[in-house]
Tab-separated table of C-alpha atoms in Angstrom:
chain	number	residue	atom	x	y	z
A	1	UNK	CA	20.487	17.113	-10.508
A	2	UNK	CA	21.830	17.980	-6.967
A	3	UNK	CA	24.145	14.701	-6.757
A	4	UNK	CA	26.036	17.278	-9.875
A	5	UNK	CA	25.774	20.108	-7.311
A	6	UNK	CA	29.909	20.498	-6.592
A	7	UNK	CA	30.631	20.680	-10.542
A	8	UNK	CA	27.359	22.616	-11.534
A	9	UNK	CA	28.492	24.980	-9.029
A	10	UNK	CA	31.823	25.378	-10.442
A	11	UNK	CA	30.353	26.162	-13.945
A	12	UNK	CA	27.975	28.771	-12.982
A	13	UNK	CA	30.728	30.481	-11.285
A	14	UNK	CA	33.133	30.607	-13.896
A	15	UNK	CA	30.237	31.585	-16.658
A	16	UNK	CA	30.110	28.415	-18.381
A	17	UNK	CA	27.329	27.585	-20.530
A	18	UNK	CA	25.679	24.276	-19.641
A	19	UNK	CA	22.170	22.354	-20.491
A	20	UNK	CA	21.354	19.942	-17.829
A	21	UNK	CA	19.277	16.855	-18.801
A	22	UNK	CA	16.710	15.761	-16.141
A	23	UNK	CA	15.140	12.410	-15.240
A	24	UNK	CA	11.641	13.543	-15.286
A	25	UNK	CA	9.398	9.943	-15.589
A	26	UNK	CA	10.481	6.621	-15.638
A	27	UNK	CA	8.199	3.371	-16.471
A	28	UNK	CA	8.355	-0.604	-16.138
A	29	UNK	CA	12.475	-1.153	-15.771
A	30	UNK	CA	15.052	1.183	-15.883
A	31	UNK	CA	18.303	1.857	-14.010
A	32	UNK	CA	17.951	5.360	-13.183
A	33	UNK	CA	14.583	6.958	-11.232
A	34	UNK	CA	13.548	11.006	-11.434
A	35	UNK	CA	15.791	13.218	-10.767
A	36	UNK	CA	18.623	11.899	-12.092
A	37	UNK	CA	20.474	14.318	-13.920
A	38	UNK	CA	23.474	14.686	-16.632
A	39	UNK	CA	24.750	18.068	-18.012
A	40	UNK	CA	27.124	19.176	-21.037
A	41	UNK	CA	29.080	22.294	-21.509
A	42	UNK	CA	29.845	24.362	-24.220
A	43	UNK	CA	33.085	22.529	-24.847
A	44	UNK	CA	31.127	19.329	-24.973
A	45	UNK	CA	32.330	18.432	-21.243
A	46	UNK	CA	29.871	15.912	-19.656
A	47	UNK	CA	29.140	15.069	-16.608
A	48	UNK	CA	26.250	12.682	-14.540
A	49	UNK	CA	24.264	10.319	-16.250
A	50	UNK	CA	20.573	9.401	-16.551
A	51	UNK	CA	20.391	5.930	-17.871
A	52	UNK	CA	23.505	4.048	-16.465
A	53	UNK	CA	25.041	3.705	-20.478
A	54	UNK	CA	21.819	3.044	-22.256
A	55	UNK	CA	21.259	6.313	-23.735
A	56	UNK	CA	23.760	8.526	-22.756
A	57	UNK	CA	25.268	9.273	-26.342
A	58	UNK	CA	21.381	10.823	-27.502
A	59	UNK	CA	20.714	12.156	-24.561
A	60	UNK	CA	24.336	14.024	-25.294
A	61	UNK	CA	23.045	14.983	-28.545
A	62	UNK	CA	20.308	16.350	-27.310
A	63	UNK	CA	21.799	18.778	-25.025
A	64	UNK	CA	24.227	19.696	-27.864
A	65	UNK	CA	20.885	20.992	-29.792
A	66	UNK	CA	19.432	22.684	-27.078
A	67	UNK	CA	22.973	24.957	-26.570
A	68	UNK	CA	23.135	25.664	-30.066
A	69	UNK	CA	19.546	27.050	-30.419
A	70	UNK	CA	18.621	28.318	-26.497
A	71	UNK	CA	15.516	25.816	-26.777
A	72	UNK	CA	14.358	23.351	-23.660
A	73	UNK	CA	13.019	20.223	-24.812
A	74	UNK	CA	11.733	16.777	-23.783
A	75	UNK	CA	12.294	13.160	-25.218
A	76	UNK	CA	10.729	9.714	-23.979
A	77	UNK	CA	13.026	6.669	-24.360
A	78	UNK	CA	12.605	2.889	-24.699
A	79	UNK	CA	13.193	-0.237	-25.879
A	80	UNK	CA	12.256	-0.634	-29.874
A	81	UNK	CA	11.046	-4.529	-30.391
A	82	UNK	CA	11.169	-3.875	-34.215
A	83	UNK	CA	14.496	-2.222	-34.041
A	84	UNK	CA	17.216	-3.575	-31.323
A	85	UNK	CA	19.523	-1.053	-32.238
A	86	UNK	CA	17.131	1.967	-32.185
A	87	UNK	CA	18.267	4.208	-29.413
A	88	UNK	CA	16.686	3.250	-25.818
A	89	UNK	CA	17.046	1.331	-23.079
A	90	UNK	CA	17.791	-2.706	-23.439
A	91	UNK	CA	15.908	-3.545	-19.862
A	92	UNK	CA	12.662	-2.989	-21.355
A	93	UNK	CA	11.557	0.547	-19.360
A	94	UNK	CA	11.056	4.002	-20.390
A	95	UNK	CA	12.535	7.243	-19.522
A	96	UNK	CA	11.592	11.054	-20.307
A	97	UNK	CA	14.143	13.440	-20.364
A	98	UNK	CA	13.912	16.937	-19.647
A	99	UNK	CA	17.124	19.081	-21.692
A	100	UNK	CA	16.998	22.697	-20.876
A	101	UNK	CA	20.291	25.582	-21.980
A	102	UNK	CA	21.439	27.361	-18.930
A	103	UNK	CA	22.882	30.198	-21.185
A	104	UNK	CA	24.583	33.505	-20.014
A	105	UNK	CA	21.178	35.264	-19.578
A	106	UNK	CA	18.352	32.233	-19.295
A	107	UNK	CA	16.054	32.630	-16.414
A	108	UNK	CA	17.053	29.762	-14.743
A	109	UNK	CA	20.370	30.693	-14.472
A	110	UNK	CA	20.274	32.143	-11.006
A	111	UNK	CA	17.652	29.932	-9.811
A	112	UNK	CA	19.722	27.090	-10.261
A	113	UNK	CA	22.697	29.609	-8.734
A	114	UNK	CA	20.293	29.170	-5.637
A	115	UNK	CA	19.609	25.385	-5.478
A	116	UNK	CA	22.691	24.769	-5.800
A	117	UNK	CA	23.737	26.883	-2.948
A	118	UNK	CA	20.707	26.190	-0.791
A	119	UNK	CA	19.947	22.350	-1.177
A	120	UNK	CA	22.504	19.644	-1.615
A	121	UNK	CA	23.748	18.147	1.684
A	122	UNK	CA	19.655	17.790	2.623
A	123	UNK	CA	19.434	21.543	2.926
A	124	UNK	CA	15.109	21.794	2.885
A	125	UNK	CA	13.212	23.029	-0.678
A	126	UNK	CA	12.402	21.911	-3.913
A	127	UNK	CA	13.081	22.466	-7.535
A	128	UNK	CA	10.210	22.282	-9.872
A	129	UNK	CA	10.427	22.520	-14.016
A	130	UNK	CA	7.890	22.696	-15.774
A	131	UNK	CA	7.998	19.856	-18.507
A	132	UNK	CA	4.386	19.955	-20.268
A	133	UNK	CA	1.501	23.027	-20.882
A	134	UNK	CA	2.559	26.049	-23.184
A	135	UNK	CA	5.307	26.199	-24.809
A	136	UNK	CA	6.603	29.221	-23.854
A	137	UNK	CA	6.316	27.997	-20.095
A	138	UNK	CA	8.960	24.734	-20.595
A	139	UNK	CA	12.219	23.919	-18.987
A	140	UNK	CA	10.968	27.583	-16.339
A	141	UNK	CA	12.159	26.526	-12.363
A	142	UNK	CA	11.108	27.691	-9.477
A	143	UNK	CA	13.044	26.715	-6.396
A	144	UNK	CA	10.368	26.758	-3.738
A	145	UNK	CA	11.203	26.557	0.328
A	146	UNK	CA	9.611	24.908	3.359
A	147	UNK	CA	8.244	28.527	4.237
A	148	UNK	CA	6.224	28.516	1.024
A	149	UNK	CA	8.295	31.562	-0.506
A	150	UNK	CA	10.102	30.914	-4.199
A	151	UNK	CA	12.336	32.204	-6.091
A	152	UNK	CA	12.293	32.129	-10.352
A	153	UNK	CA	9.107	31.971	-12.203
A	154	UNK	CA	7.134	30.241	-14.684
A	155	UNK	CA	7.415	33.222	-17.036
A	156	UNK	CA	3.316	34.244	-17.202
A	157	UNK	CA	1.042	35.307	-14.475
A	158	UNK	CA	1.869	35.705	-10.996
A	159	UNK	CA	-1.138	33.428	-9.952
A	160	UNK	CA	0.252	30.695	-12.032
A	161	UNK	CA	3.540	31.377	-9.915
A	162	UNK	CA	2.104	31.468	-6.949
A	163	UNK	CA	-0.324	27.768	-7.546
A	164	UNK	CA	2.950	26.587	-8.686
A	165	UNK	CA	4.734	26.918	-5.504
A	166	UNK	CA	1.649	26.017	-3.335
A	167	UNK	CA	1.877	22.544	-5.704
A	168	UNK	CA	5.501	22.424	-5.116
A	169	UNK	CA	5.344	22.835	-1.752
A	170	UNK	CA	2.682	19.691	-0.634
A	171	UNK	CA	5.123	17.630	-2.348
A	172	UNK	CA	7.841	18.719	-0.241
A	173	UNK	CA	5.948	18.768	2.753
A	174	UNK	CA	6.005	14.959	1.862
A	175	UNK	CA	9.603	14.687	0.890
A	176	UNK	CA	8.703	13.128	-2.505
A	177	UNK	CA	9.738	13.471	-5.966
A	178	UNK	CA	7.370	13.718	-8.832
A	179	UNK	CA	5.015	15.470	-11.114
A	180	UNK	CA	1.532	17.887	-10.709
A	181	UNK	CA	-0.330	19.574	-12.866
A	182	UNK	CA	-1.263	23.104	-11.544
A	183	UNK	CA	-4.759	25.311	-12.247
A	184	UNK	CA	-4.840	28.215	-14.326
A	185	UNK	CA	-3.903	30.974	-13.099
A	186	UNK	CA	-4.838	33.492	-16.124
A	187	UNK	CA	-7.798	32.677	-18.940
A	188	UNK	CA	-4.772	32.817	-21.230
A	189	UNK	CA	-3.784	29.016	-19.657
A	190	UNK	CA	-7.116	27.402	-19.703
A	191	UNK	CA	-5.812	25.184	-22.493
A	192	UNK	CA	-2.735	23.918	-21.209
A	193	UNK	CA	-2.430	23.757	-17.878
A	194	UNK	CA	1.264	23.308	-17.001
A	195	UNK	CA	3.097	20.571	-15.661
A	196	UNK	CA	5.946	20.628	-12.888
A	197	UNK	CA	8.644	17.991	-12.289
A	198	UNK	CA	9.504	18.300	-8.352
A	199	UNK	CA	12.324	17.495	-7.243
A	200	UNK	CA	12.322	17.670	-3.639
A	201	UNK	CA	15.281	17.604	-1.408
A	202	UNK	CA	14.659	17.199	2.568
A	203	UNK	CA	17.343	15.904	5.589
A	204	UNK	CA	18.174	12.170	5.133
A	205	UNK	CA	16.304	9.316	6.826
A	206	UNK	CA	16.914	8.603	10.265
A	207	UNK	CA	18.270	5.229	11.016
A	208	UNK	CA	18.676	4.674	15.556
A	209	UNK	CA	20.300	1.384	16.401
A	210	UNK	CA	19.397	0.342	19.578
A	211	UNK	CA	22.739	-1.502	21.345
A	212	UNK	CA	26.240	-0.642	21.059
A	213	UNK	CA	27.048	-4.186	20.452
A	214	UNK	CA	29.496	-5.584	17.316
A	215	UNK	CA	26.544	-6.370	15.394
A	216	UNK	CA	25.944	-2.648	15.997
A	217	UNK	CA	29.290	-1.183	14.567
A	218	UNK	CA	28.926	-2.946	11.172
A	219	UNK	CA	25.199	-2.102	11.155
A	220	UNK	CA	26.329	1.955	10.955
A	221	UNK	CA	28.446	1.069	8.156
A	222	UNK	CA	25.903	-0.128	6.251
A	223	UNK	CA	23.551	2.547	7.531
A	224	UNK	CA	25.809	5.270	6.321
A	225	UNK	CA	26.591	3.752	3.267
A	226	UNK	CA	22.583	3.762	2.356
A	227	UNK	CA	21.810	7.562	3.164
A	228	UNK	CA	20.851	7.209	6.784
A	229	UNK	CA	21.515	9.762	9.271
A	230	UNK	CA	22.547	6.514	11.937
A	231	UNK	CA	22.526	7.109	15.629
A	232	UNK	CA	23.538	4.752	18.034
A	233	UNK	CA	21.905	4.820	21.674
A	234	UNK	CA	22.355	2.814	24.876
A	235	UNK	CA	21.869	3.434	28.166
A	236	UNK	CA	26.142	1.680	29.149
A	237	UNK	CA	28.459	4.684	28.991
A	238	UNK	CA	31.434	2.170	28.792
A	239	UNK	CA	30.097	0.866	25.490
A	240	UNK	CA	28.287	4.221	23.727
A	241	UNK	CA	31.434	5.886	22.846
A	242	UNK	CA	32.810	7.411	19.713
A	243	UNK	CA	35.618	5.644	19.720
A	244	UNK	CA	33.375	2.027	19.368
A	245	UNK	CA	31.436	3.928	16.428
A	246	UNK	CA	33.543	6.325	14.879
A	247	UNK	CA	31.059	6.879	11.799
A	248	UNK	CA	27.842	7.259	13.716
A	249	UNK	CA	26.455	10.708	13.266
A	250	UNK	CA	25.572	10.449	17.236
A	251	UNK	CA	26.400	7.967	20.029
A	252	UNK	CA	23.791	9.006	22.817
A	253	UNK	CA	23.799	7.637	26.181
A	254	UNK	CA	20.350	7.412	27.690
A	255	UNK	CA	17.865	4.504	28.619
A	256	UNK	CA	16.910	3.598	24.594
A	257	UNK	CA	12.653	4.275	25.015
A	258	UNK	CA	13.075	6.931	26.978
A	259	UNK	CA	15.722	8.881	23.979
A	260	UNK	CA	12.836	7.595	21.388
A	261	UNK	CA	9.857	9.478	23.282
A	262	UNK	CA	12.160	12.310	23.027
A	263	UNK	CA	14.053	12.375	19.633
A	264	UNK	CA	12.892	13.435	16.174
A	265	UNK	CA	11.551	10.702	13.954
A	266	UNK	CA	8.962	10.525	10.984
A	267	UNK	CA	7.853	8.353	8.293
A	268	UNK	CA	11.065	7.256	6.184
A	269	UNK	CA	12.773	6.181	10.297
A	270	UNK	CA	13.980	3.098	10.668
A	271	UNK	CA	14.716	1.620	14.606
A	272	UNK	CA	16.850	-1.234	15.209
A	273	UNK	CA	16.794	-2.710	18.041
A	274	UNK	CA	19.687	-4.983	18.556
A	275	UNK	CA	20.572	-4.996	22.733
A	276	UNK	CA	18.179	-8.430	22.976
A	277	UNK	CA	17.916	-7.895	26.359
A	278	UNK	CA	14.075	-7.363	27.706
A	279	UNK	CA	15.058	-4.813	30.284
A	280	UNK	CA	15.778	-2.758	27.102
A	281	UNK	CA	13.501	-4.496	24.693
A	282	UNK	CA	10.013	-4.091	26.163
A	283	UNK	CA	10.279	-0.492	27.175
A	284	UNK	CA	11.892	0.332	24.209
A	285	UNK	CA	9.526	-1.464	21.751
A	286	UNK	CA	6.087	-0.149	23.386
A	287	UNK	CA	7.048	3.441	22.325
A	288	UNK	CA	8.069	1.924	19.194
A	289	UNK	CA	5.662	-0.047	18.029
A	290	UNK	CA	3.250	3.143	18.545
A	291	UNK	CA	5.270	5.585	16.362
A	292	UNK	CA	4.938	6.096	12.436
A	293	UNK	CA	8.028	4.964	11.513
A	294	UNK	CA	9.079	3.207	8.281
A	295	UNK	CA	10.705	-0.391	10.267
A	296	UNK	CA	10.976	-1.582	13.228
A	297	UNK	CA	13.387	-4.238	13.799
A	298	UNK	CA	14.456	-6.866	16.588
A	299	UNK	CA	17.331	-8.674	17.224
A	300	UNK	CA	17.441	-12.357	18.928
A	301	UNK	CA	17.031	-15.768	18.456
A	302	UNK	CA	13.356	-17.260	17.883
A	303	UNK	CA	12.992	-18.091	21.311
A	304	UNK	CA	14.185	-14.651	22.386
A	305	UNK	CA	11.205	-13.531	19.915
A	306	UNK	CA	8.194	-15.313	21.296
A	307	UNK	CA	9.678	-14.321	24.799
A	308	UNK	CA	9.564	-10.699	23.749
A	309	UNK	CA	6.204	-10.871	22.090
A	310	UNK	CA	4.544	-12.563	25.265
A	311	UNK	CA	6.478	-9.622	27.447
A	312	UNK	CA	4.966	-6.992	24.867
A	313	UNK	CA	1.588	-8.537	25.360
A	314	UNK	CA	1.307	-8.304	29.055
A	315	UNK	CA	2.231	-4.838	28.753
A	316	UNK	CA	-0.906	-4.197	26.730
A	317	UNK	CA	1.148	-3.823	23.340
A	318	UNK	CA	-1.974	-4.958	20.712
A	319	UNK	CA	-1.839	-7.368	17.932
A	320	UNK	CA	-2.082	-4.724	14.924
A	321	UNK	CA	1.637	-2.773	16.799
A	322	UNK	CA	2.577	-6.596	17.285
A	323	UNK	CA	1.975	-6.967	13.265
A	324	UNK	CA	4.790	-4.428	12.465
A	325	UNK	CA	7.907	-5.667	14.358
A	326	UNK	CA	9.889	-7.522	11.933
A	327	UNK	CA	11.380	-9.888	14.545
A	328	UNK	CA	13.777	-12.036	14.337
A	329	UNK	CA	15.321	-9.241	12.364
A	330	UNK	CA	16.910	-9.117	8.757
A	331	UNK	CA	16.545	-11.584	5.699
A	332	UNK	CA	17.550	-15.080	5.323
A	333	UNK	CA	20.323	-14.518	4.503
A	334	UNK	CA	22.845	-17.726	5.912
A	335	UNK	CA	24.339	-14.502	7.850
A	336	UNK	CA	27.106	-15.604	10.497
A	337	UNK	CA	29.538	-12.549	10.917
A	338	UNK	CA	28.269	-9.188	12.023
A	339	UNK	CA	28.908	-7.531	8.924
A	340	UNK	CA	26.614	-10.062	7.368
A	341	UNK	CA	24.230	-9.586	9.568
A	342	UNK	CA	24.022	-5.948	9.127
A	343	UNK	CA	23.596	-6.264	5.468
A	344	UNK	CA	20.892	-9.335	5.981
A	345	UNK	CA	18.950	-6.327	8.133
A	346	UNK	CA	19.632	-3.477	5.314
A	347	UNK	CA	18.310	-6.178	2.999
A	348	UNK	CA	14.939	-6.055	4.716
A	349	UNK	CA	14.971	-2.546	5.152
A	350	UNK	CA	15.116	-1.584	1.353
A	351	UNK	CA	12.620	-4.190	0.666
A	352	UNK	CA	9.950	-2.687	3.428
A	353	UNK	CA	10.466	0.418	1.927
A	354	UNK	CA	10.328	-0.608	-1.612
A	355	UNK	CA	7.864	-3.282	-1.493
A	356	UNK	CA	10.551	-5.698	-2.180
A	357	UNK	CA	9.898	-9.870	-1.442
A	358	UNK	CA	13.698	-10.451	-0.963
A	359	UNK	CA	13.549	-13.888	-3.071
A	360	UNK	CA	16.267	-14.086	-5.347
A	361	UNK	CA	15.296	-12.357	-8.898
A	362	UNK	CA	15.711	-15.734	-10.773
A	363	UNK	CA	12.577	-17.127	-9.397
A	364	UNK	CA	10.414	-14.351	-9.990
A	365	UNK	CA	8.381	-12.622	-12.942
A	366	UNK	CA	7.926	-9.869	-11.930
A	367	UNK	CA	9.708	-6.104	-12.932
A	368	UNK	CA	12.769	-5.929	-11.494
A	369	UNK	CA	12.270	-1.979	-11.319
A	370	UNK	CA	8.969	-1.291	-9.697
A	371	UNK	CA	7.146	1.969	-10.930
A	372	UNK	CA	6.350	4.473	-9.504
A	373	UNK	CA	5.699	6.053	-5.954
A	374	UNK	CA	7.345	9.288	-5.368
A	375	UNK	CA	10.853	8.777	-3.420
A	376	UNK	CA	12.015	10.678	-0.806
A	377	UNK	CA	15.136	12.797	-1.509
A	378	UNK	CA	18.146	13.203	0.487
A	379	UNK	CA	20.120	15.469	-1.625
């Protein structure tokens, strides 16, 4: 729902009545994940989508209903085998939607006032709705921040509030997306406990590229283009400049290992190292190769690899760190021009995070969507 955020915005404010309809599940393959989000107005305005075409038009329908009679609902879509032209979705996966009316006086009405003032742009917290338990308790939001406070309710006891936001809140500790079931708060829960659909949104992935060489420029490009917040270090003043990378988030000038023992990085980081020169390399990939990134890439030729690996080894760098550098860097791609090249590394970097082989689709069997793991948001 936050990639909406500008228009939602600009409906709250002028009193607009709205249901928004939420990605909340998605299985086998389908073109949207969780969280994706479509709303309609009163005057049937629409805007977002949650199923690139598929089901768009019911999922329309849907929020039409839920205006008219103030109700939140959910609906599981898929392909019908008996019936091709029964409503779902013609790549074989199923979605479950989440429609809930944001009238003049629902609840959620000013907690989605405050997500959508606090969170797109990577701003820290997480929106939860609860889309299973009582009945009474579905389509509620809570919008829950990294301090563990929360704002909105689920609309029954303040324990269940309270277990809600602690559930919310490990799941943005993680930056992932998905669902929990929380404990019962009040005796009068026991039989349903309810469910919560997190949406969490946290600052964007780091991407650092090592080198401000050609290769380099293109490389931020790409970076950008995929939700990276890209910085580009090296330790040549003439070369590090804004003018060189004008769509960097940060050119830094400093020896590259010694800005990585220094600099923020986490899980979802991604390095690449591109200077393939060992006086940078080595240095640079020791700290590296120790750190719990998401990739760590190196540029050169195969001959510049087993030079570097050798180097790495006499420096006491292990075989397990050795195991993670993906070295020569990027995917076989025939690359030849740097912007090539950057997108032969991007390649490999969305299929290390997604568990992606990067052969071509028309030799495999597999799902083309993989299910499944919680993703981290970026607004």
């Amino acid at each position: 729902m936050l990639d909406l955020a500008d228009d939602l915005r600009g409906w709250l404010a002028s009193g607009r009545e709205f249901a928004v309809a939420t990605v909340i599940s998605v299985g086998g393959s389908a073109p949207r994940g969780p969280g994706a989000a479509l709303a309609v107005d009163g005057d049937g305005s629409v805007i977002g989508s949650v199923s690139g075409g598929c089901v768009e038009g019911a999922v329309y329908d849907l929020c039409q209903e839920a205006l008219a009679d103030g109700r939140a609902r959910t609906q599981r879509f898929g392909y019908s085998d008996e019936d091709a032209f029964a409503v779902g979705l013609t790549c074989g996966g199923t979605i479950e939607v989440l429609v809930v009316p944001v009238g003049a006086d629902s609840p959620v009405r000013p907690v989605l006032q405050s997500v959508l003032t606090d969170l797109p742009g990577g701003g820290p917290g997480a929106l939860a709705w609860v889309t299973d338990g009582p009945a009474d308790l579905l389509g509620r939001a809570l919008l829950v921040r990294p301090d563990g406070t929360y704002e909105g309710g689920l609309g029954g006891a303040a324990e269940l509030d309270r277990a809600a936001a602690a559930a919310a809140g490990d799941l943005l500790d993680a930056g992932s997306t998905g669902t929990v079931t929380v404990g019962p708060g009040a005796d009068a829960y026991c039989a349903g406990r309810p469910t919560l659909f997190v949406q969490s949104s946290v600052p964007p992935p780091r991407m650092i590229v090592f080198g401000a060489v050609d290769f380099a420029a293109a490389l931020v490009r790409v970076g950008v283009f995929l939700g990276y917040h890209v910085t580009v270090c090296d330790a040549r003043p003439v070369f590090a400049t804004r003018a060189r990378f004008p769509e960097a988030h940060e050119v830094v000038v400093d020896w590259p290992h010694r800005y990585l023992r220094t600099t923020r990085t986490d899980a979802r980081t991604v390095l690449c190292v591109l200077t393939h020169d060992a006086k940078f390399d080595v240095p640079l990939l020791e700290v590296a190769l120790e750190l719990p990134v998401a990739y760590v890439g190196a540029m050169g030729s195969r001959r510049t690899h087993t030079d570097r690996l050798r180097r790495l080894r006499d420096a006491g760098v292990g075989e397990r760190a050795l195991s993670r550098l993906h070295s020569p860097i990027g995917l076989d791609l025939g690359a030849r021009t740097p912007e090539e090249t950057a997108l032969s590394i991007a390649a490999e970097i969305v299929a290390t995070r997604h568990g992606g082989t990067g052969v071509p689709l028309t030799t495999t069997s597999a799902p083309i969507h993989r299910e499944g793991r919680g993703t981290p948001e970026a607004a």
